[in-house]
Each structure stands twice: as C-alpha cells, then as structure tokens.
C-alpha cells in the first residue's frame, strides 16, 4: 500500500500542480514537499492538511491521509469541474471599481457582483459552505507559482484574519490575493508574495487600520 506521501504525489500530479506550488502555499520549499512525497515523514502534519484545502477537496485529502478512497474516484483534475454537471452550483463573480482621491491616489476600492457567475461542480468545494463564497479573477504574476495569471480564487466573503493562508484583501488601495501570515517577531501580519521578484510587507494591526482590509479567505483555487 502506498504511504501518504506517495498518495500526495499521485493527487498533485493529477491536478498538474508542481511541488513548488504546494510548497509556497504552506510556506515550505520544494525540498520539504519532496521529503513528504518520498516517505521521509511518517504522518501528515495537521497544519499541512489544513493548507491543502486550497487545492484539494475533502475527499482527496482523506485519500492522501488514510488511503481509504480510490484515487480514481477522488483525484480527477480540476478541469472536470465545468458546466453541465447535475451537481453544478453557480458562484457569483465579483468585479472591482477604484475611486480616485486627490491626484492619482486611489481613495477606495468597491467590490460588487458583476451579474455573472461561474458554474462549478459542487464536489469541488468539499464541505465548504457556499452561502458567502464568491469568485474573483487573479491578475498579475506576484503569486506565481501558487496562482497563475487568469486563475480563479473562490473566497468566503467577510471575516478577518483567521490563521495563515491565502486571502483576498485590499492593502493601500490595491486589491490583491496574497498569503497572510502571523509574524511572531513583530506581533503583526506578514503580507507575502509567492513570487520572490515581488514585494512582501509587514502590517501592524494596532496602527492605521484604514490601509488594510481583508475581503475574505480563499477556500479553493482553479487554474
């Protein structure tokens, strides 16, 4: 029987994800993911299981962890989640408008439902409640390889920071999708780009809160 690391590799490859993409979302490098897949860690870390929910369904994670499901049943690639399935659900698509202040400064960003929706297989979301789930298109290259330009981020609208993970947020007048992590050294938050060619920032929530607003936590991504 395959160990959990081998099952991780199996499901990852069926989703056409690289070790680097998995590593970035959990804040580890390729070497650590490789160790998992080569069976160097006997039991899946609890934190790793939580972060995998961005990419994989609950059934897939259960299969990776325990092997109780068949890979064929739970590990089909994301491309199968398309229109026409009997279990299709419609997820509202959000658009953004920027309001200018003095000069060229962006005063505020307003998110609104565009009237469009994405039809996605309900299984894609596993146990995630869809009541407040919205979709937004990701642009730019700052989150490569975690997210590619043109990817969709499905996020649960509302709420603040609820632990390290991927979030849709507005920072200094810019709408973005970033990794937001606790920074033990400062007691604040680290807003992190996955692509090392792009900046990351530290934010102190006890200071000017007008520059930072979490729109929602990303629950699933589709590339």
mmCIF file of C-alpha atoms in Angstrom:
data_model
loop_
_atom_site.group_PDB
_atom_site.id
_atom_site.type_symbol
_atom_site.label_atom_id
_atom_site.label_comp_id
_atom_site.label_asym_id
_atom_site.label_seq_id
_atom_site.Cartn_x
_atom_site.Cartn_y
_atom_site.Cartn_z
ATOM 1 C CA UNK A 1 0.000 0.000 0.000
ATOM 2 C CA UNK A 2 1.255 3.471 -0.831
ATOM 3 C CA UNK A 3 2.259 5.768 2.017
ATOM 4 C CA UNK A 4 0.625 9.179 2.392
ATOM 5 C CA UNK A 5 3.475 10.960 0.647
ATOM 6 C CA UNK A 6 3.115 8.776 -2.443
ATOM 7 C CA UNK A 7 -0.627 9.437 -2.460
ATOM 8 C CA UNK A 8 0.099 13.173 -2.172
ATOM 9 C CA UNK A 9 2.289 12.952 -5.280
ATOM 10 C CA UNK A 10 -0.396 10.987 -7.122
ATOM 11 C CA UNK A 11 -3.126 13.552 -6.439
ATOM 12 C CA UNK A 12 -0.800 16.523 -7.021
ATOM 13 C CA UNK A 13 0.213 15.246 -10.450
ATOM 14 C CA UNK A 14 -3.390 14.590 -11.458
ATOM 15 C CA UNK A 15 -4.085 18.255 -10.711
ATOM 16 C CA UNK A 16 -0.966 19.220 -12.724
ATOM 17 C CA UNK A 17 0.482 21.041 -9.720
ATOM 18 C CA UNK A 18 4.205 21.272 -9.040
ATOM 19 C CA UNK A 19 5.944 20.637 -5.742
ATOM 20 C CA UNK A 20 6.812 24.351 -5.757
ATOM 21 C CA UNK A 21 3.138 25.339 -5.889
ATOM 22 C CA UNK A 22 2.295 23.095 -2.946
ATOM 23 C CA UNK A 23 5.344 24.331 -1.056
ATOM 24 C CA UNK A 24 4.554 28.015 -1.499
ATOM 25 C CA UNK A 25 1.061 27.748 -0.060
ATOM 26 C CA UNK A 26 2.376 26.097 3.108
ATOM 27 C CA UNK A 27 5.451 28.282 3.412
ATOM 28 C CA UNK A 28 7.866 25.430 2.710
ATOM 29 C CA UNK A 29 10.391 24.909 -0.056
ATOM 30 C CA UNK A 30 10.427 22.164 -2.682
ATOM 31 C CA UNK A 31 12.800 20.104 -0.534
ATOM 32 C CA UNK A 32 10.217 19.720 2.243
ATOM 33 C CA UNK A 33 7.445 18.675 -0.162
ATOM 34 C CA UNK A 34 9.866 16.224 -1.765
ATOM 35 C CA UNK A 35 10.593 14.733 1.675
ATOM 36 C CA UNK A 36 6.871 14.228 2.230
ATOM 37 C CA UNK A 37 6.461 12.505 -1.119
ATOM 38 C CA UNK A 38 9.487 10.264 -0.564
ATOM 39 C CA UNK A 39 8.014 8.999 2.704
ATOM 40 C CA UNK A 40 10.508 10.745 4.998
ATOM 41 C CA UNK A 41 7.702 11.972 7.283
ATOM 42 C CA UNK A 42 5.524 9.174 8.623
ATOM 43 C CA UNK A 43 2.372 11.153 9.439
ATOM 44 C CA UNK A 44 0.811 14.092 7.628
ATOM 45 C CA UNK A 45 1.247 17.273 9.735
ATOM 46 C CA UNK A 46 -2.090 18.694 10.872
ATOM 47 C CA UNK A 47 -1.236 22.175 9.569
ATOM 48 C CA UNK A 48 -0.349 20.722 6.161
ATOM 49 C CA UNK A 49 -3.741 19.020 5.954
ATOM 50 C CA UNK A 50 -5.457 22.364 6.561
ATOM 51 C CA UNK A 51 -3.486 24.207 3.887
ATOM 52 C CA UNK A 52 -4.110 21.502 1.276
ATOM 53 C CA UNK A 53 -7.776 22.522 1.323
ATOM 54 C CA UNK A 54 -6.922 25.398 -1.002
ATOM 55 C CA UNK A 55 -6.068 22.946 -3.778
ATOM 56 C CA UNK A 56 -7.820 19.664 -2.984
ATOM 57 C CA UNK A 57 -11.294 18.519 -1.992
ATOM 58 C CA UNK A 58 -12.028 16.946 1.386
ATOM 59 C CA UNK A 59 -12.289 13.521 -0.285
ATOM 60 C CA UNK A 60 -8.889 13.930 -1.889
ATOM 61 C CA UNK A 61 -7.290 14.961 1.397
ATOM 62 C CA UNK A 62 -8.921 11.993 3.119
ATOM 63 C CA UNK A 63 -7.468 9.718 0.441
ATOM 64 C CA UNK A 64 -3.974 11.238 0.833
ATOM 65 C CA UNK A 65 -4.102 10.923 4.602
ATOM 66 C CA UNK A 66 -5.666 7.479 5.022
ATOM 67 C CA UNK A 67 -5.867 5.793 1.604
ATOM 68 C CA UNK A 68 -9.495 4.898 2.295
ATOM 69 C CA UNK A 69 -10.805 6.193 -1.027
ATOM 70 C CA UNK A 70 -9.713 5.184 -4.506
ATOM 71 C CA UNK A 71 -7.580 7.711 -6.313
ATOM 72 C CA UNK A 72 -9.698 7.384 -9.462
ATOM 73 C CA UNK A 73 -12.804 8.398 -7.536
ATOM 74 C CA UNK A 74 -11.416 11.444 -5.761
ATOM 75 C CA UNK A 75 -8.365 12.743 -7.586
ATOM 76 C CA UNK A 76 -9.592 13.796 -11.011
ATOM 77 C CA UNK A 77 -8.064 17.051 -12.254
ATOM 78 C CA UNK A 78 -9.740 20.393 -11.587
ATOM 79 C CA UNK A 79 -10.576 20.714 -15.311
ATOM 80 C CA UNK A 80 -13.500 18.328 -14.783
ATOM 81 C CA UNK A 81 -15.353 20.952 -12.741
ATOM 82 C CA UNK A 82 -17.199 22.571 -15.630
ATOM 83 C CA UNK A 83 -20.686 23.456 -16.813
ATOM 84 C CA UNK A 84 -23.312 20.808 -17.285
ATOM 85 C CA UNK A 85 -22.879 18.578 -14.258
ATOM 86 C CA UNK A 86 -26.090 17.589 -12.437
ATOM 87 C CA UNK A 87 -24.491 18.853 -9.214
ATOM 88 C CA UNK A 88 -23.401 22.202 -10.671
ATOM 89 C CA UNK A 89 -23.621 25.283 -8.444
ATOM 90 C CA UNK A 90 -23.406 28.928 -9.519
ATOM 91 C CA UNK A 91 -20.814 31.076 -7.786
ATOM 92 C CA UNK A 92 -21.199 34.878 -8.151
ATOM 93 C CA UNK A 93 -18.271 36.649 -9.813
ATOM 94 C CA UNK A 94 -17.096 39.887 -8.236
ATOM 95 C CA UNK A 95 -15.691 42.888 -10.065
ATOM 96 C CA UNK A 96 -13.931 45.916 -8.620
ATOM 97 C CA UNK A 97 -14.048 49.647 -9.208
ATOM 98 C CA UNK A 98 -11.471 52.107 -7.921
ATOM 99 C CA UNK A 99 -12.475 55.565 -6.687
ATOM 100 C CA UNK A 100 -9.814 58.247 -7.130
ATOM 101 C CA UNK A 101 -8.895 60.707 -4.419
ATOM 102 C CA UNK A 102 -6.641 63.717 -4.842
ATOM 103 C CA UNK A 103 -4.219 63.477 -7.766
ATOM 104 C CA UNK A 104 -3.768 59.901 -8.896
ATOM 105 C CA UNK A 105 -4.252 58.358 -5.470
ATOM 106 C CA UNK A 106 -6.778 55.562 -5.111
ATOM 107 C CA UNK A 107 -9.200 56.540 -2.370
ATOM 108 C CA UNK A 108 -11.221 53.338 -2.176
ATOM 109 C CA UNK A 109 -11.980 50.093 -3.953
ATOM 110 C CA UNK A 110 -15.549 48.862 -4.112
ATOM 111 C CA UNK A 111 -16.337 45.230 -4.861
ATOM 112 C CA UNK A 112 -19.674 44.385 -6.428
ATOM 113 C CA UNK A 113 -21.369 41.415 -8.012
ATOM 114 C CA UNK A 114 -20.923 41.638 -11.761
ATOM 115 C CA UNK A 115 -24.151 39.792 -12.526
ATOM 116 C CA UNK A 116 -22.072 36.932 -13.892
ATOM 117 C CA UNK A 117 -21.437 33.580 -12.257
ATOM 118 C CA UNK A 118 -19.274 30.514 -12.626
ATOM 119 C CA UNK A 119 -20.925 27.104 -12.789
ATOM 120 C CA UNK A 120 -18.756 24.683 -10.838
ATOM 121 C CA UNK A 121 -19.254 21.112 -9.689
ATOM 122 C CA UNK A 122 -20.389 21.077 -6.043
ATOM 123 C CA UNK A 123 -17.790 18.384 -5.273
ATOM 124 C CA UNK A 124 -15.021 20.881 -5.984
ATOM 125 C CA UNK A 125 -15.836 22.676 -2.723
ATOM 126 C CA UNK A 126 -15.991 19.614 -0.498
ATOM 127 C CA UNK A 127 -17.536 20.621 2.832
ATOM 128 C CA UNK A 128 -17.191 24.401 2.310
ATOM 129 C CA UNK A 129 -20.471 26.282 2.832
ATOM 130 C CA UNK A 130 -21.317 28.179 -0.363
ATOM 131 C CA UNK A 131 -23.536 30.848 1.186
ATOM 132 C CA UNK A 132 -20.814 33.522 1.142
ATOM 133 C CA UNK A 133 -18.443 32.070 -1.473
ATOM 134 C CA UNK A 134 -17.566 34.424 -4.311
ATOM 135 C CA UNK A 135 -15.163 34.159 -7.247
ATOM 136 C CA UNK A 136 -12.612 36.685 -8.467
ATOM 137 C CA UNK A 137 -10.144 36.526 -11.337
ATOM 138 C CA UNK A 138 -6.471 36.743 -10.365
ATOM 139 C CA UNK A 139 -4.277 39.016 -12.468
ATOM 140 C CA UNK A 140 -0.528 39.628 -12.441
ATOM 141 C CA UNK A 141 2.429 37.438 -11.545
ATOM 142 C CA UNK A 142 3.079 38.183 -7.849
ATOM 143 C CA UNK A 143 1.617 34.852 -6.675
ATOM 144 C CA UNK A 144 3.295 32.575 -9.239
ATOM 145 C CA UNK A 145 3.609 29.596 -8.776
ATOM 146 C CA UNK A 146 0.778 29.387 -6.201
ATOM 147 C CA UNK A 147 -1.595 31.194 -8.593
ATOM 148 C CA UNK A 148 -1.099 31.824 -12.286
ATOM 149 C CA UNK A 149 -2.469 34.875 -14.142
ATOM 150 C CA UNK A 150 -6.069 34.170 -15.098
ATOM 151 C CA UNK A 151 -6.675 31.774 -12.197
ATOM 152 C CA UNK A 152 -9.915 31.938 -10.231
ATOM 153 C CA UNK A 153 -9.867 32.398 -6.477
ATOM 154 C CA UNK A 154 -13.005 31.227 -4.663
ATOM 155 C CA UNK A 155 -13.184 33.001 -1.330
ATOM 156 C CA UNK A 156 -15.565 33.215 1.606
ATOM 157 C CA UNK A 157 -16.610 36.841 1.799
ATOM 158 C CA UNK A 158 -16.348 38.635 5.130
ATOM 159 C CA UNK A 159 -14.480 37.945 8.327
ATOM 160 C CA UNK A 160 -10.975 38.936 9.273
ATOM 161 C CA UNK A 161 -7.700 37.074 9.532
ATOM 162 C CA UNK A 162 -8.343 33.542 10.805
ATOM 163 C CA UNK A 163 -4.894 31.988 10.574
ATOM 164 C CA UNK A 164 -2.140 31.721 7.988
ATOM 165 C CA UNK A 165 -3.472 31.235 4.495
ATOM 166 C CA UNK A 166 -4.441 32.770 1.179
ATOM 167 C CA UNK A 167 -6.671 35.861 1.301
ATOM 168 C CA UNK A 168 -8.336 38.404 -0.957
ATOM 169 C CA UNK A 169 -7.516 41.789 0.568
ATOM 170 C CA UNK A 170 -7.174 45.495 -0.059
ATOM 171 C CA UNK A 171 -3.852 46.991 1.015
ATOM 172 C CA UNK A 172 -3.007 50.651 0.471
ATOM 173 C CA UNK A 173 -5.742 50.992 -2.139
ATOM 174 C CA UNK A 174 -4.764 47.908 -4.127
ATOM 175 C CA UNK A 175 -6.929 44.798 -4.470
ATOM 176 C CA UNK A 176 -4.787 41.671 -4.297
ATOM 177 C CA UNK A 177 -4.646 37.980 -3.459
ATOM 178 C CA UNK A 178 -1.798 37.266 -1.033
ATOM 179 C CA UNK A 179 -0.556 34.881 1.599
ATOM 180 C CA UNK A 180 -1.209 36.464 5.017
ATOM 181 C CA UNK A 181 0.761 35.011 7.904
ATOM 182 C CA UNK A 182 1.417 35.792 11.543
ATOM 183 C CA UNK A 183 4.803 37.403 12.137
ATOM 184 C CA UNK A 184 5.969 36.294 15.616
ATOM 185 C CA UNK A 185 8.879 38.740 15.528
ATOM 186 C CA UNK A 186 6.630 41.815 15.308
ATOM 187 C CA UNK A 187 3.296 40.540 16.575
ATOM 188 C CA UNK A 188 1.753 41.749 13.320
ATOM 189 C CA UNK A 189 0.935 40.182 9.986
ATOM 190 C CA UNK A 190 3.167 39.436 7.012
ATOM 191 C CA UNK A 191 1.537 40.005 3.616
ATOM 192 C CA UNK A 192 3.576 37.743 1.389
ATOM 193 C CA UNK A 193 4.007 37.397 -2.358
ATOM 194 C CA UNK A 194 4.812 33.876 -3.550
ATOM 195 C CA UNK A 195 6.966 35.220 -6.381
ATOM 196 C CA UNK A 196 10.318 36.378 -4.929
ATOM 197 C CA UNK A 197 10.516 39.102 -7.595
ATOM 198 C CA UNK A 198 7.638 40.904 -5.883
ATOM 199 C CA UNK A 199 7.497 42.705 -2.550
ATOM 200 C CA UNK A 200 6.112 41.403 0.706
ATOM 201 C CA UNK A 201 5.024 43.686 3.563
ATOM 202 C CA UNK A 202 4.560 43.759 7.305
ATOM 203 C CA UNK A 203 1.357 45.192 8.746
ATOM 204 C CA UNK A 204 0.766 46.229 12.351
ATOM 205 C CA UNK A 205 -2.980 45.858 13.084
ATOM 206 C CA UNK A 206 -2.654 48.191 16.098
ATOM 207 C CA UNK A 207 -1.743 51.112 13.832
ATOM 208 C CA UNK A 208 -3.523 52.609 10.806
ATOM 209 C CA UNK A 209 -6.263 50.086 10.025
ATOM 210 C CA UNK A 210 -7.557 52.104 7.082
ATOM 211 C CA UNK A 211 -4.758 50.820 4.833
ATOM 212 C CA UNK A 212 -5.644 47.145 5.234
ATOM 213 C CA UNK A 213 -8.915 45.268 4.799
ATOM 214 C CA UNK A 214 -9.458 41.546 4.383
ATOM 215 C CA UNK A 215 -12.196 40.844 1.856
ATOM 216 C CA UNK A 216 -12.271 37.096 2.501
ATOM 217 C CA UNK A 217 -10.276 33.907 2.882
ATOM 218 C CA UNK A 218 -9.596 31.842 -0.226
ATOM 219 C CA UNK A 219 -11.116 28.363 0.097
ATOM 220 C CA UNK A 220 -10.372 26.936 -3.342
ATOM 221 C CA UNK A 221 -8.450 27.949 -6.460
ATOM 222 C CA UNK A 222 -8.922 26.953 -10.091
ATOM 223 C CA UNK A 223 -6.085 27.436 -12.556
#
